[in-house]
């Protein structure tokens, strides 16, 4: 996979959704299916491989780097946050860790 400053918008979305869905240390089948519905199979596979190599600190740094490098959301993250919310509830329930991670992502993206 390319370096973070070369990621596409879809790669960024997949990476963030993986980060959120794994914040509670388990990714449900429903969450996986939701992420796969947002990106093509090749993108998911490539991003998943990268995500599995990275620790939490590296994930956060990658997300910050991509957001600072690209202007995919033009400082309006409503679309991204809507995707995240849908993924959080994909398995029918919200999880405190996922909600806390969403709040954290919101904070770092808006800085």
mmCIF file of C-alpha atoms in Angstrom:
data_model
loop_
_atom_site.group_PDB
_atom_site.id
_atom_site.type_symbol
_atom_site.label_atom_id
_atom_site.label_comp_id
_atom_site.label_asym_id
_atom_site.label_seq_id
_atom_site.Cartn_x
_atom_site.Cartn_y
_atom_site.Cartn_z
ATOM 1 C CA UNK A 1 0.000 0.000 0.000
ATOM 2 C CA UNK A 2 1.150 3.546 -0.678
ATOM 3 C CA UNK A 3 2.439 5.806 2.050
ATOM 4 C CA UNK A 4 -0.329 7.650 3.927
ATOM 5 C CA UNK A 5 0.219 10.931 2.091
ATOM 6 C CA UNK A 6 -0.620 9.061 -1.143
ATOM 7 C CA UNK A 7 -3.808 7.383 0.108
ATOM 8 C CA UNK A 8 -7.048 7.882 -1.733
ATOM 9 C CA UNK A 9 -10.201 9.063 -0.006
ATOM 10 C CA UNK A 10 -11.563 5.501 -0.041
ATOM 11 C CA UNK A 11 -8.392 4.183 1.570
ATOM 12 C CA UNK A 12 -8.680 6.826 4.278
ATOM 13 C CA UNK A 13 -12.336 5.970 4.917
ATOM 14 C CA UNK A 14 -11.584 2.237 5.120
ATOM 15 C CA UNK A 15 -8.664 2.830 7.466
ATOM 16 C CA UNK A 16 -10.671 5.069 9.806
ATOM 17 C CA UNK A 17 -13.605 2.652 9.823
ATOM 18 C CA UNK A 18 -11.240 -0.220 10.647
ATOM 19 C CA UNK A 19 -9.673 1.836 13.420
ATOM 20 C CA UNK A 20 -13.064 2.635 14.946
ATOM 21 C CA UNK A 21 -14.458 -0.891 14.564
ATOM 22 C CA UNK A 22 -11.393 -2.403 16.230
ATOM 23 C CA UNK A 23 -11.289 0.079 19.109
ATOM 24 C CA UNK A 24 -13.210 -2.391 21.268
ATOM 25 C CA UNK A 25 -10.756 -5.134 20.231
ATOM 26 C CA UNK A 26 -13.311 -6.971 18.126
ATOM 27 C CA UNK A 27 -14.619 -6.383 14.649
ATOM 28 C CA UNK A 28 -18.046 -7.904 14.106
ATOM 29 C CA UNK A 29 -19.132 -9.505 10.860
ATOM 30 C CA UNK A 30 -21.687 -6.708 10.450
ATOM 31 C CA UNK A 31 -18.982 -4.049 10.854
ATOM 32 C CA UNK A 32 -16.796 -5.829 8.315
ATOM 33 C CA UNK A 33 -19.700 -6.032 5.888
ATOM 34 C CA UNK A 34 -20.437 -2.331 6.352
ATOM 35 C CA UNK A 35 -16.825 -1.350 5.672
ATOM 36 C CA UNK A 36 -16.774 -3.581 2.597
ATOM 37 C CA UNK A 37 -19.948 -1.893 1.359
ATOM 38 C CA UNK A 38 -18.153 1.471 1.450
ATOM 39 C CA UNK A 39 -15.049 0.428 -0.521
ATOM 40 C CA UNK A 40 -14.141 -2.118 -3.180
ATOM 41 C CA UNK A 41 -12.615 -5.479 -2.261
ATOM 42 C CA UNK A 42 -9.070 -4.604 -3.381
ATOM 43 C CA UNK A 43 -9.055 -1.381 -1.358
ATOM 44 C CA UNK A 44 -10.382 -3.183 1.710
ATOM 45 C CA UNK A 45 -7.770 -5.930 1.415
ATOM 46 C CA UNK A 46 -4.870 -3.489 0.995
ATOM 47 C CA UNK A 47 -6.009 -1.232 3.814
ATOM 48 C CA UNK A 48 -6.687 -4.198 6.107
ATOM 49 C CA UNK A 49 -3.128 -5.469 5.577
ATOM 50 C CA UNK A 50 -1.704 -2.041 6.435
ATOM 51 C CA UNK A 51 -4.021 -1.633 9.419
ATOM 52 C CA UNK A 52 -2.910 -4.983 10.864
ATOM 53 C CA UNK A 53 0.738 -3.879 10.678
ATOM 54 C CA UNK A 54 0.111 -0.618 12.547
ATOM 55 C CA UNK A 55 -0.259 -0.056 16.278
ATOM 56 C CA UNK A 56 -2.711 2.518 17.682
ATOM 57 C CA UNK A 57 -0.154 5.328 17.650
ATOM 58 C CA UNK A 58 0.754 4.629 14.022
ATOM 59 C CA UNK A 59 -2.952 4.519 13.089
ATOM 60 C CA UNK A 60 -3.554 7.934 14.598
ATOM 61 C CA UNK A 61 -0.434 9.363 12.955
ATOM 62 C CA UNK A 62 -1.468 7.938 9.576
ATOM 63 C CA UNK A 63 -4.953 9.441 9.867
ATOM 64 C CA UNK A 64 -3.546 12.850 10.816
ATOM 65 C CA UNK A 65 -1.005 12.726 7.985
ATOM 66 C CA UNK A 66 -3.618 11.904 5.334
ATOM 67 C CA UNK A 67 -6.035 14.561 6.561
ATOM 68 C CA UNK A 68 -3.285 17.216 6.588
ATOM 69 C CA UNK A 69 -1.981 16.170 3.164
ATOM 70 C CA UNK A 70 -5.315 16.027 1.359
ATOM 71 C CA UNK A 71 -8.404 18.150 1.470
ATOM 72 C CA UNK A 72 -10.854 15.303 0.871
ATOM 73 C CA UNK A 73 -13.529 16.747 3.118
ATOM 74 C CA UNK A 74 -12.796 20.472 2.730
ATOM 75 C CA UNK A 75 -13.059 20.833 6.534
ATOM 76 C CA UNK A 76 -16.600 19.394 6.486
ATOM 77 C CA UNK A 77 -16.421 15.944 7.971
ATOM 78 C CA UNK A 78 -20.187 15.324 8.160
ATOM 79 C CA UNK A 79 -20.037 12.639 5.457
ATOM 80 C CA UNK A 80 -17.186 10.806 7.192
ATOM 81 C CA UNK A 81 -18.807 11.033 10.626
ATOM 82 C CA UNK A 82 -22.084 9.722 9.160
ATOM 83 C CA UNK A 83 -20.193 6.709 7.754
ATOM 84 C CA UNK A 84 -18.590 6.126 11.139
ATOM 85 C CA UNK A 85 -21.923 6.345 12.978
ATOM 86 C CA UNK A 86 -23.511 3.848 10.565
ATOM 87 C CA UNK A 87 -20.585 1.476 11.059
ATOM 88 C CA UNK A 88 -20.783 1.802 14.866
ATOM 89 C CA UNK A 89 -24.431 0.719 14.757
ATOM 90 C CA UNK A 90 -23.927 -1.897 12.003
ATOM 91 C CA UNK A 91 -24.088 -4.706 14.546
ATOM 92 C CA UNK A 92 -27.212 -3.273 16.150
ATOM 93 C CA UNK A 93 -25.600 -1.641 19.154
ATOM 94 C CA UNK A 94 -23.190 1.088 20.055
ATOM 95 C CA UNK A 95 -20.065 0.361 22.066
ATOM 96 C CA UNK A 96 -18.533 2.826 24.549
ATOM 97 C CA UNK A 97 -15.024 2.367 23.141
ATOM 98 C CA UNK A 98 -16.208 2.950 19.578
ATOM 99 C CA UNK A 99 -18.106 6.079 20.653
ATOM 100 C CA UNK A 100 -15.049 7.347 22.555
ATOM 101 C CA UNK A 101 -12.829 6.676 19.546
ATOM 102 C CA UNK A 102 -15.278 8.572 17.322
ATOM 103 C CA UNK A 103 -15.047 11.541 19.695
ATOM 104 C CA UNK A 104 -11.256 11.326 19.588
ATOM 105 C CA UNK A 105 -11.231 11.169 15.774
ATOM 106 C CA UNK A 106 -13.554 14.172 15.672
ATOM 107 C CA UNK A 107 -11.149 16.106 17.873
ATOM 108 C CA UNK A 108 -7.985 15.302 15.930
ATOM 109 C CA UNK A 109 -9.580 15.950 12.536
ATOM 110 C CA UNK A 110 -10.870 19.359 13.538
ATOM 111 C CA UNK A 111 -7.507 20.553 14.901
#
